[in-house]
XYZ file of C-alpha atoms in Angstrom:
567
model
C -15.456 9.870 -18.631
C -13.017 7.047 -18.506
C -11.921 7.366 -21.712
C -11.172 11.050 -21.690
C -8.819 10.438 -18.465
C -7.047 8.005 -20.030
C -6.269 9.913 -23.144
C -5.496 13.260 -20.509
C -3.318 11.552 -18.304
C -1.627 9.721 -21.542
C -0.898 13.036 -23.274
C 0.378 13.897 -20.348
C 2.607 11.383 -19.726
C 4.129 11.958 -22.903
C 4.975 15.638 -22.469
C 6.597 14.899 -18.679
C 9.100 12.210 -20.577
C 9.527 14.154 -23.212
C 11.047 17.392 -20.676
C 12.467 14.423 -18.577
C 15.046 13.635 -21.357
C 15.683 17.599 -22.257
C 16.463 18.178 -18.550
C 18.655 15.360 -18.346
C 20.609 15.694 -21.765
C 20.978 19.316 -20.803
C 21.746 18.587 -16.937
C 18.971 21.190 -16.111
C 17.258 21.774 -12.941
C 14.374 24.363 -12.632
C 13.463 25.870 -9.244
C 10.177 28.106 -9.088
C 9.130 30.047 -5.665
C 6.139 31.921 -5.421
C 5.871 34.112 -2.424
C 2.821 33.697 -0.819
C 3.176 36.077 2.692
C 6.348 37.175 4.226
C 6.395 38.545 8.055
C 9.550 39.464 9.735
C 12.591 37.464 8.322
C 10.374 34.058 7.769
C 8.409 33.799 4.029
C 5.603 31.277 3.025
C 5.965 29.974 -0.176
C 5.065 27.661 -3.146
C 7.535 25.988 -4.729
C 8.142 23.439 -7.282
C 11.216 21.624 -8.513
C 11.541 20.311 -11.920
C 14.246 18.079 -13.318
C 15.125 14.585 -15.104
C 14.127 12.877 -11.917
C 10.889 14.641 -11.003
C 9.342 14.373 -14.863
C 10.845 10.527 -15.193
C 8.781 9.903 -12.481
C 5.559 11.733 -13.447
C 5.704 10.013 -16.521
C 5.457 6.572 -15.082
C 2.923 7.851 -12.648
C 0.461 9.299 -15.210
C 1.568 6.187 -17.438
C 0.212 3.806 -15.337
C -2.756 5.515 -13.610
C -4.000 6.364 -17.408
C -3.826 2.406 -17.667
C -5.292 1.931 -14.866
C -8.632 4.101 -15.613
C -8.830 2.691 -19.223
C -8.894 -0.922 -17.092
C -11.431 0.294 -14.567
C -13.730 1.458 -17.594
C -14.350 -2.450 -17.732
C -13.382 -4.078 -14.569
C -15.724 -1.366 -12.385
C -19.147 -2.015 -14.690
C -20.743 -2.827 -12.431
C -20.450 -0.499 -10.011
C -23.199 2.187 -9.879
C -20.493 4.617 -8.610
C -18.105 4.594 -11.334
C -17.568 8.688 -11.542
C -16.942 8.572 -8.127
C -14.191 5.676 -7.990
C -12.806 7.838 -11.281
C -12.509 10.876 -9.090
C -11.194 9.110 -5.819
C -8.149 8.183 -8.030
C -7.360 11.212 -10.218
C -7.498 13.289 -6.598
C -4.754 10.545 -5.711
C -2.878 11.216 -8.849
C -3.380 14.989 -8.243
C -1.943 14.439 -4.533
C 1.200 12.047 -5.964
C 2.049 14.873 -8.605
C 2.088 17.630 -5.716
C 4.687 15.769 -3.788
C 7.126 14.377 -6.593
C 7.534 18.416 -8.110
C 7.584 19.660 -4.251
C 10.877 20.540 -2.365
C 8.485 22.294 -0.521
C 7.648 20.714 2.839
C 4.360 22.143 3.741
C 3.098 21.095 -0.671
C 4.519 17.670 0.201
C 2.766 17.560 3.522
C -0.731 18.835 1.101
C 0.557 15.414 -0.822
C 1.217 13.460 2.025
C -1.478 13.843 3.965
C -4.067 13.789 0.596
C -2.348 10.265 -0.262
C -3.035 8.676 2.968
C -6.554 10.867 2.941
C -7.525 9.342 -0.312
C -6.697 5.788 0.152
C -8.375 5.684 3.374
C -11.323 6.438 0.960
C -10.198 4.054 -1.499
C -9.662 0.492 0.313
C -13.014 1.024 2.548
C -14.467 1.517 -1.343
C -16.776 -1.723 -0.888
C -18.371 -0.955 2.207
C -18.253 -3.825 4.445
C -16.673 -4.966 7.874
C -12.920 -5.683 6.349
C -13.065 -2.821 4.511
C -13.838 -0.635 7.163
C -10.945 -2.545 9.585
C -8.147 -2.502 6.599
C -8.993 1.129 5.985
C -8.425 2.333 9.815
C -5.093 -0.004 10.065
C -4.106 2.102 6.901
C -5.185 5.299 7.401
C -3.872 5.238 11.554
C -0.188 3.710 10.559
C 0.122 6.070 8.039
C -1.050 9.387 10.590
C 2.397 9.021 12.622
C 4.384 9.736 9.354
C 2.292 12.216 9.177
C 3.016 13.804 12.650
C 6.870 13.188 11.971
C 6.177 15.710 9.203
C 4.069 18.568 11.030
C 6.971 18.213 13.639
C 9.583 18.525 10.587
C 7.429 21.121 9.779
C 7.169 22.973 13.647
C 11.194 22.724 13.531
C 12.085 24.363 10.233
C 10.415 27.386 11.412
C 14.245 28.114 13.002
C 15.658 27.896 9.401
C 13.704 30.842 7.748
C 12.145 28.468 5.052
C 9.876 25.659 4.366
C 12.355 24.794 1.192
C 14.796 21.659 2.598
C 17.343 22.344 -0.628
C 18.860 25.124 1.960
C 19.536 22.684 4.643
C 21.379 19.979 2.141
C 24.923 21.047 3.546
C 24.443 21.136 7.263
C 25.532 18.933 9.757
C 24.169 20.404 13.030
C 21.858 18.529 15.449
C 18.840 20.232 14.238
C 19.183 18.895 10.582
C 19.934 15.004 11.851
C 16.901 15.662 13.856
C 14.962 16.642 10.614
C 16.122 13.717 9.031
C 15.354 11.045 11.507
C 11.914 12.693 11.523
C 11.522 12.185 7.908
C 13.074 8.633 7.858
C 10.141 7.777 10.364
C 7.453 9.119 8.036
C 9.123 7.313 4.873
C 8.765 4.530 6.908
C 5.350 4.314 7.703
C 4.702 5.124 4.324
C 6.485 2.749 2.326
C 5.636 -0.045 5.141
C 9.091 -1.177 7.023
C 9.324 -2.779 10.116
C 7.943 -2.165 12.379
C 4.968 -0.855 10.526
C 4.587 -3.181 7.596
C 1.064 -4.965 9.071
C -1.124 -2.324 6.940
C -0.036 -2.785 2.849
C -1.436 -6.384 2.683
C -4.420 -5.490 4.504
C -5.195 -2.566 2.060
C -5.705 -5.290 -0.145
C -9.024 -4.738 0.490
C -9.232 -2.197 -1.684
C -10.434 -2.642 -5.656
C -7.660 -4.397 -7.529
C -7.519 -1.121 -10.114
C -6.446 0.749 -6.935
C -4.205 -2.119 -5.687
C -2.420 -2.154 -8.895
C -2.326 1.862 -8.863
C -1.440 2.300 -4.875
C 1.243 -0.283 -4.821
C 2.947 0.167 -8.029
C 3.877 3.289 -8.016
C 2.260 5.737 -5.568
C 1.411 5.661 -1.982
C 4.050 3.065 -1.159
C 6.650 4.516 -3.023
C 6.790 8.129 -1.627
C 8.321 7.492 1.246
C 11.125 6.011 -0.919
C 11.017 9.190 -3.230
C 11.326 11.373 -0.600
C 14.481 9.687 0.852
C 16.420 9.671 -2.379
C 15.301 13.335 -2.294
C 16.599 13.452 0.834
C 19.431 10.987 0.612
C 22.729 14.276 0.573
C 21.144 14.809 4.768
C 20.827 10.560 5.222
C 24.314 9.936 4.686
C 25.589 11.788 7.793
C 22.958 10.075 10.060
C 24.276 7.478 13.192
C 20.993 5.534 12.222
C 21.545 4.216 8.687
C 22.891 1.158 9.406
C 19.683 0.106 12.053
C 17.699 1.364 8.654
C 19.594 -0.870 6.505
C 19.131 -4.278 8.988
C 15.133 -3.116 9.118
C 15.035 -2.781 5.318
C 16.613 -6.335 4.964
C 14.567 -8.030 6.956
C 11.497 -6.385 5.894
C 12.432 -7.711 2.436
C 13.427 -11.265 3.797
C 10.080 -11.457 6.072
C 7.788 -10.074 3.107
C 9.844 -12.923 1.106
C 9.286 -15.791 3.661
C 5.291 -14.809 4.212
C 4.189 -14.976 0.610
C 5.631 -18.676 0.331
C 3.170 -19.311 3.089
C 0.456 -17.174 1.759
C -2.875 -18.648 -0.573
C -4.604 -15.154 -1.402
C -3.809 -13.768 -4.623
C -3.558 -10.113 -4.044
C -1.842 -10.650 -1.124
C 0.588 -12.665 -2.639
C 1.674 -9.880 -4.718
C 1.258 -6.977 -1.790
C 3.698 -8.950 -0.294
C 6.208 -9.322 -3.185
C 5.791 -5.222 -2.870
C 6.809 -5.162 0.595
C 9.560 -7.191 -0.156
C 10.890 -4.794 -3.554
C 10.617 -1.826 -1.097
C 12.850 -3.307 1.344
C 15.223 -3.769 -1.281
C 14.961 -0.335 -2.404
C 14.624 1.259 1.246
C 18.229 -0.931 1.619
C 20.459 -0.012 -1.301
C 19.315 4.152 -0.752
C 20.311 3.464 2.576
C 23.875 2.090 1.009
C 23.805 5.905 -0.790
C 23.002 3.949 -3.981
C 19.879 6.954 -4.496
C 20.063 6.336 -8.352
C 19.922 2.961 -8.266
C 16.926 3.069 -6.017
C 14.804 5.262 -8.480
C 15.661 2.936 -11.048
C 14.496 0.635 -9.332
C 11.393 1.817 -8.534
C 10.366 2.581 -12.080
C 11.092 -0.985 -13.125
C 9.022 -1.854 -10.316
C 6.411 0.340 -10.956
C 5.606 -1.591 -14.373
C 5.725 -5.308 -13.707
C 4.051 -4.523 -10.581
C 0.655 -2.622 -11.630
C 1.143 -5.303 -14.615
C 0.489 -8.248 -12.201
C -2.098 -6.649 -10.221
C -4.013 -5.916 -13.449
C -3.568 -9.929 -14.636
C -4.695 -10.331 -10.995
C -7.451 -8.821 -10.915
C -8.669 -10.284 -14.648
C -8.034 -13.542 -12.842
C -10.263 -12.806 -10.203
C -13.352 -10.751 -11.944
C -13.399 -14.206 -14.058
C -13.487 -16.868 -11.071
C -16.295 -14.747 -9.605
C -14.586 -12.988 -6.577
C -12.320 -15.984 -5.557
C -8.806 -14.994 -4.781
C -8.128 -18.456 -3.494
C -4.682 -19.849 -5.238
C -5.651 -23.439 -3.916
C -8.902 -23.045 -6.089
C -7.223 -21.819 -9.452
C -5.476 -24.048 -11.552
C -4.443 -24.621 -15.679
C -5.404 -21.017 -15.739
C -3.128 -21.156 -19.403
C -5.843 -23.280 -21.138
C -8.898 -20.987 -20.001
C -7.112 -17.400 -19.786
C -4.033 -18.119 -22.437
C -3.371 -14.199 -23.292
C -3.546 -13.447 -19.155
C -2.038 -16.376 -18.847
C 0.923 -14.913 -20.605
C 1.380 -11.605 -20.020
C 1.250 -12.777 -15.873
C 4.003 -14.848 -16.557
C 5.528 -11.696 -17.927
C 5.390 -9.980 -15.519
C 6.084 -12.644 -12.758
C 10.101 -13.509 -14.905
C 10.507 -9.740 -14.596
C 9.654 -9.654 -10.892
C 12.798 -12.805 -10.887
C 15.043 -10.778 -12.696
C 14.846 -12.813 -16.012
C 17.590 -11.897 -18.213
C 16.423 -8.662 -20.609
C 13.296 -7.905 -19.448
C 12.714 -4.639 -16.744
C 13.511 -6.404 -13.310
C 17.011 -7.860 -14.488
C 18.379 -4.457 -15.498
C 18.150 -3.085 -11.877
C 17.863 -6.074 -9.341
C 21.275 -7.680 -11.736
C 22.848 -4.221 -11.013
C 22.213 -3.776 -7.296
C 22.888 -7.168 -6.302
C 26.334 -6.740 -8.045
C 27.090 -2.856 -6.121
C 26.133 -5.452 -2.613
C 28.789 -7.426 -3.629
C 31.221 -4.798 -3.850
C 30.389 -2.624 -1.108
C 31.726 -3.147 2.435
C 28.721 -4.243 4.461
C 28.825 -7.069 6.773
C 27.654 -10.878 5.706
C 24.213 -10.668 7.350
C 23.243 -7.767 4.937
C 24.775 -9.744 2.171
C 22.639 -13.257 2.968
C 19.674 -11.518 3.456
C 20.024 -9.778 0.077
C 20.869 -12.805 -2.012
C 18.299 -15.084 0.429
C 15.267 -12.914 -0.348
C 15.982 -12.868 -4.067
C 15.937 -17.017 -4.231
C 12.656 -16.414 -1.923
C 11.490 -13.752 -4.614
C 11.823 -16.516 -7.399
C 10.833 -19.471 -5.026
C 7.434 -18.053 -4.929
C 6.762 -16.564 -7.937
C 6.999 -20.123 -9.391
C 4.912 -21.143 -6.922
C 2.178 -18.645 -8.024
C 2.452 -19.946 -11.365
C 2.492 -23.246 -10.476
C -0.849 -23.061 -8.474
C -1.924 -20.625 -11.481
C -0.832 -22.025 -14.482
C 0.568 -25.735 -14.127
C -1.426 -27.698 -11.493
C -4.341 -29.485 -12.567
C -8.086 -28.240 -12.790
C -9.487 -27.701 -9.316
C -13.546 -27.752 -9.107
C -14.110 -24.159 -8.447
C -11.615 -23.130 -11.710
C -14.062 -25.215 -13.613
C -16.719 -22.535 -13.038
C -14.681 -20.416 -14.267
C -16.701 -17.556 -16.627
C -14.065 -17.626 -19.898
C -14.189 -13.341 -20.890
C -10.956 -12.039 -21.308
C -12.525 -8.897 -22.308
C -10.575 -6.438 -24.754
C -10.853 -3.384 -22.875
C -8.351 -4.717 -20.146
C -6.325 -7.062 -22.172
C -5.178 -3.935 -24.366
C -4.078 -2.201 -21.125
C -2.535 -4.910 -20.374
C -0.542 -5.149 -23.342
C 0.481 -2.073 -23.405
C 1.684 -2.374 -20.019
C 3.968 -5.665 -20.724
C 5.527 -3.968 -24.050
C 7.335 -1.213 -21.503
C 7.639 -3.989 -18.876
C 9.960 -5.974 -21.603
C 11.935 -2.840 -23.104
C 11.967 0.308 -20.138
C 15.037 -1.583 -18.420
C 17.248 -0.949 -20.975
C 15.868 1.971 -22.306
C 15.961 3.779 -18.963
C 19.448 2.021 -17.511
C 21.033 4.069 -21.194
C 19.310 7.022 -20.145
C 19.964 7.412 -16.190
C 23.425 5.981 -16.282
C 25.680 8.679 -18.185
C 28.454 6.051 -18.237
C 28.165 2.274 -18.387
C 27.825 0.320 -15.532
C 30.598 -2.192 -15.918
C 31.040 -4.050 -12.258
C 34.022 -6.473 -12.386
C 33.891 -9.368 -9.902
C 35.236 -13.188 -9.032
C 33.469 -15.638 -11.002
C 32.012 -17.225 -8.341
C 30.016 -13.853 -7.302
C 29.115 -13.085 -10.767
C 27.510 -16.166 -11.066
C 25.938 -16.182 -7.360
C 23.037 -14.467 -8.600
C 22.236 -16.548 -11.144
C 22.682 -19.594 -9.080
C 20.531 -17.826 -6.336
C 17.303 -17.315 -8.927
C 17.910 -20.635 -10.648
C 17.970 -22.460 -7.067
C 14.619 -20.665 -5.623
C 12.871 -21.520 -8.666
C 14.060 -24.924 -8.134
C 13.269 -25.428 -4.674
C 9.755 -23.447 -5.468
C 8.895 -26.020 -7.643
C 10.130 -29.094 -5.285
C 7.792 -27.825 -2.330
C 4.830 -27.270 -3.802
C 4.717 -30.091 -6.321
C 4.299 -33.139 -3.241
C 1.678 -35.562 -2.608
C -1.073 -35.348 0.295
C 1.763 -37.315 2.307
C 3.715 -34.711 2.993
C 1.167 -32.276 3.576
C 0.223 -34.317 6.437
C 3.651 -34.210 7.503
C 4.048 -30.511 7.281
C 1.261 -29.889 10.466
C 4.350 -31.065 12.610
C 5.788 -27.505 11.918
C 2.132 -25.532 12.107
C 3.496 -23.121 14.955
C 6.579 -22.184 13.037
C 4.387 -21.970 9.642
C 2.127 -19.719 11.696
C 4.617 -17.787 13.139
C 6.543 -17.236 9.081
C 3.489 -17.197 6.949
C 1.840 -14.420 9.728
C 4.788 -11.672 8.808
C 6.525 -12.388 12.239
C 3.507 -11.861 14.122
C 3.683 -7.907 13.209
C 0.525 -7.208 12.624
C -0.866 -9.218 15.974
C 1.845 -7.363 17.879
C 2.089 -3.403 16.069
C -1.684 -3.218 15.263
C -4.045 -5.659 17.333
C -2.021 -5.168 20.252
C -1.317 -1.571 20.773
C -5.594 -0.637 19.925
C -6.039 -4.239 22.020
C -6.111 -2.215 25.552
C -8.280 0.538 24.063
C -10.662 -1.103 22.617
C -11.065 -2.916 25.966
C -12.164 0.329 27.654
C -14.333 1.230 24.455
C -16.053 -2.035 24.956
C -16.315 -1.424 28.827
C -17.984 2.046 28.428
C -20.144 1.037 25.520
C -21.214 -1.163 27.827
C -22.292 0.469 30.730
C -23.622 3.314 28.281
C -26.385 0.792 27.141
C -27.085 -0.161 30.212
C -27.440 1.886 33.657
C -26.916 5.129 31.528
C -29.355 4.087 29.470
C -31.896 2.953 31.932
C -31.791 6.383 34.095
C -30.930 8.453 31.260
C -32.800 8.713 28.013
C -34.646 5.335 28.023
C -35.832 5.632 31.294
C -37.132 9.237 30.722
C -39.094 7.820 27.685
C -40.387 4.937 29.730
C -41.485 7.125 32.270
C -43.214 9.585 30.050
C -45.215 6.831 28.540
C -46.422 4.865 31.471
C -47.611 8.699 32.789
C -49.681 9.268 29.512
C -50.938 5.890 29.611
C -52.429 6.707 33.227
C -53.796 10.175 31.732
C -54.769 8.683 28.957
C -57.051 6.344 31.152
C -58.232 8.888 33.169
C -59.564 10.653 30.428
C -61.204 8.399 29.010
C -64.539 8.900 30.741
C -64.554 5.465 31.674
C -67.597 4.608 34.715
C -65.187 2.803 37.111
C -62.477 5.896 37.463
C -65.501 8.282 38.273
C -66.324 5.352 41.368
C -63.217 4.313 42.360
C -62.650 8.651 42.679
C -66.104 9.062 44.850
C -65.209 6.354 46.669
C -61.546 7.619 47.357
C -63.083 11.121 48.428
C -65.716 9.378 50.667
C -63.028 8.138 52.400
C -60.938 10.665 52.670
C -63.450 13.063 53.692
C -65.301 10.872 56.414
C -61.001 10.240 58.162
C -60.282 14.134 58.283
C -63.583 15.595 58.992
């Protein structure tokens, strides 16, 4: 079954690219409505939009889910519910495809709402107590985008259509209404502040799905649907509070993984941190450059969950980064292609992270923001480098720690050649898609000293990466003099203690409270009692009927008595 998805969803991929680059060299856009019921001047209707944009993205969807099944075939063996996981994720293909060709807001809401639906299925996959707790943080963050869009939804019933291409040119209060609702639900989705506490716990989650959800799916169509959006965000009062939350989402995601030791959530964290960057420049009006953006991301991202996850089905379950280490002499080929992926997470000259980070670094140096947007920009990208070396020094460099030298040595095939296939369009999509999207070269003329800034920026986070992590036992005895402020960095600001645990905190209170006194005084008068009572009553009829010689005494003598008193 696995291998006929992956060849489906490869064919397919081919096709979608393929009409992607005759709609763009033709500058075609296709708009099909079917009428579904009509009463009095309002319609219902299907509809689907097709152009460059819509198919480019499709194509890197069904690229990497395809990749991502032919990976599961092997990494999910053991799991006696393979078809099943197989059909959890091509429904959340199915629901991703429904809102990228959509313009439609009740189809995207069928996408929307199957998305969060579907991963809510996905990350409580293994059954157990996390699970179950990462799945509800998930599934309940994501439900108030989804009542920003049934209220989008409630309000376009003024405009005579469901279709939001019709509204592009207005200005009126209703419209920036519309679009402040739909800012909130891209929010939620792609995980800003405030409501960033739930992508690192959907780690819990398979790492096929992890390397499927947040590469280029779940957390990226709230992103899609603003640069769909982005003619109605420009007019808004609220972009630049959007463009402070983006930044600091990015430099917060930034400052946690540094302070982070799990694996996966090392790299759900990096995520967080790419879609405040993206989330930031759309909110510049840079949409372009945010959708290129996102594809790059797309690859080297599912490409380091996939080395990920390799890592981890080979150190039996441990996702530990203080128990890995000289990972490159065990695992050489993951080994590599990690590192890979990791250089184009930095922005490493030529390969499919430097092509779109390089370029929208350079448009924040020309544009006319204010120097706090500007620092935070070029300060998360030295924190981006700082710790991807320190994942590969943990990985890769440091010396053999005792659980890496139980360590079960099977790169297997099956997921190395998805792999593979993966880092070849990791190395050459940036400049094969930066020719394609760009009609006309991108040539950004600066000062020296700001050309160079960025290069300065990655080379010094690497450096200081290296510096901190590479000390003696010394200083790590040192370092408990700053444990609060640690704590209070490596725990993403306290967000998920304050947005999560403490808004259910109160409720769960009273659930506890009235669990309580359901097991106990409800309990005793109400069911349990009744049962108690029952029994001790057949006990006594049961005795009495058991023709024993002291009841028939006891009975006379009882009557005796009773008779002899009242006669």
């Amino acid at each position: 079954m696995c291998l006929l998805n992956f060849f489906f969803f490869f064919f397919f991929m081919f096709i979608s690219f393929f009409f992607s680059l005759y709609y763009l060299l033709n500058d075609l856009v296709e708009f099909y409505d079917f009428e579904i019921i009509s009463f009095n001047s309002f319609s219902i209707s299907m509809s689907l939009l097709i152009d460059w944009m819509s198919m480019m993205f499709l194509s890197f969807v069904f690229l990497i889910s395809s990749l991502v099944i032919f990976y599961s075939s092997e990494y999910m063996l053991g799991d006696i519910n393979l078809n099943r996981f197989i059909m959890l994720v091509i429904m959340f293909i199915i629901s991703m495809v429904l809102l990228i060709i959509s313009p439609n807001l009740i189809s995207i809401l069928l996408g929307w709402d199957g998305l969060g639906l579907v991963s809510y299925c996905l990350v409580i996959y293994y059954q157990n107590i996390k699970s179950y707790n990462a799945g509800m943080i998930t599934v309940l963050m994501n439900r108030l985008g989804d009542v920003a869009m049934l209220m989008v939804i409630s309000w376009m019933l003024s405009f005579g259509s469901w279709n939001f291409i019709f509204i592009m040119n207005d200005n009126s209060l209703e419209v920036v209404v519309i679009s402040s609702l739909i800012i909130l639900a891209a929010m939620t989705k792609s995980a800003q502040i405030p409501f960033c506490s739930w992508l690192p716990a959907a780690m819990a989650a398979p790492t096929p799905v992890s390397a499927l959800v947040h590469s280029s799916t779940l957390v990226t169509a709230g992103i899609y649907l603003l640069i769909r959006f982005n003619e109605l965000l420009m007019n808004l009062f609220m972009i630049q509070l959007l463009l402070i939350l983006s930044s600091l989402t990015m430099f917060m995601a930034g400052l946690g993984a540094n302070y982070e030791f799990d694996l996966k959530k090392i790299i759900a964290l990096s995520t967080l941190s790419q879609l405040g960057l993206m989330m930031g420049i759309l909110m510049m009006g840079y949409s372009d450059l945010a959708f290129f953006h996102l594809l790059m991301h797309a690859l080297f991202k599912a490409l380091m969950f996939m080395c990920a996850g390799l890592i981890i089905h080979n150190m039996n379950n441990c996702q530990d980064i203080r128990l890995m280490g000289s990972l490159s002499f065990m695992m050489p080929i993951t080994s590599s292609i990690f590192n890979v992926g990791n250089l184009a997470l930095c922005g490493m000259p030529f390969l499919a992270g430097f092509y779109s980070k390089d370029l929208i670094l350079e448009m924040i140096c020309l544009s006319d923001i204010n120097i706090l947007i500007f620092f935070l920009y070029f300060i998360s990208t030295g924190l981006t480098v700082c710790y991807s070396i320190r994942l590969m020094y943990f990985l890769m460099v440091k010396n053999f720690m005792f659980y890496s030298l139980n360590i079960v040595n099977d790169e297997s095939w099956i997921m190395l050649k998805s792999m593979m296939l993966l880092m070849i369009f990791s190395v050459i999509a940036g400049s094969m898609i930066s020719w394609l999207i760009f009609k006309t070269p991108k040539i950004i003329v600066l000062p020296f000293y700001l050309k160079i800034l960025t290069l300065f920026v990655v080379l010094f986070g690497g450096l200081i990466g290296y510096y901190i992590n590479n000390v003696s036992l010394y200083y790590f005895n040192k370092s408990m003099y700053f444990y609060f402020s640690s704590n209070f960095l490596g725990n993403m600001w306290f967000m998920p203690s304050i947005f999560t645990y403490g808004l259910v905190n109160y409720f769960l209170l009273i659930g506890k409270f009235v669990y309580k006194f359901d097991v106990s005084w409800l309990e005793y008068f109400g069911s349990n009692g009744l049962f108690f009572l029952i029994k001790d009553m057949s006990k006594l009829n049961y005795l009495i009927h058991n023709n024993s010689l002291k009841i028939y005494l006891l009975s006379f003598i009882i009557w005796f008595i009773f008779i002899i008193l009242f006669i």
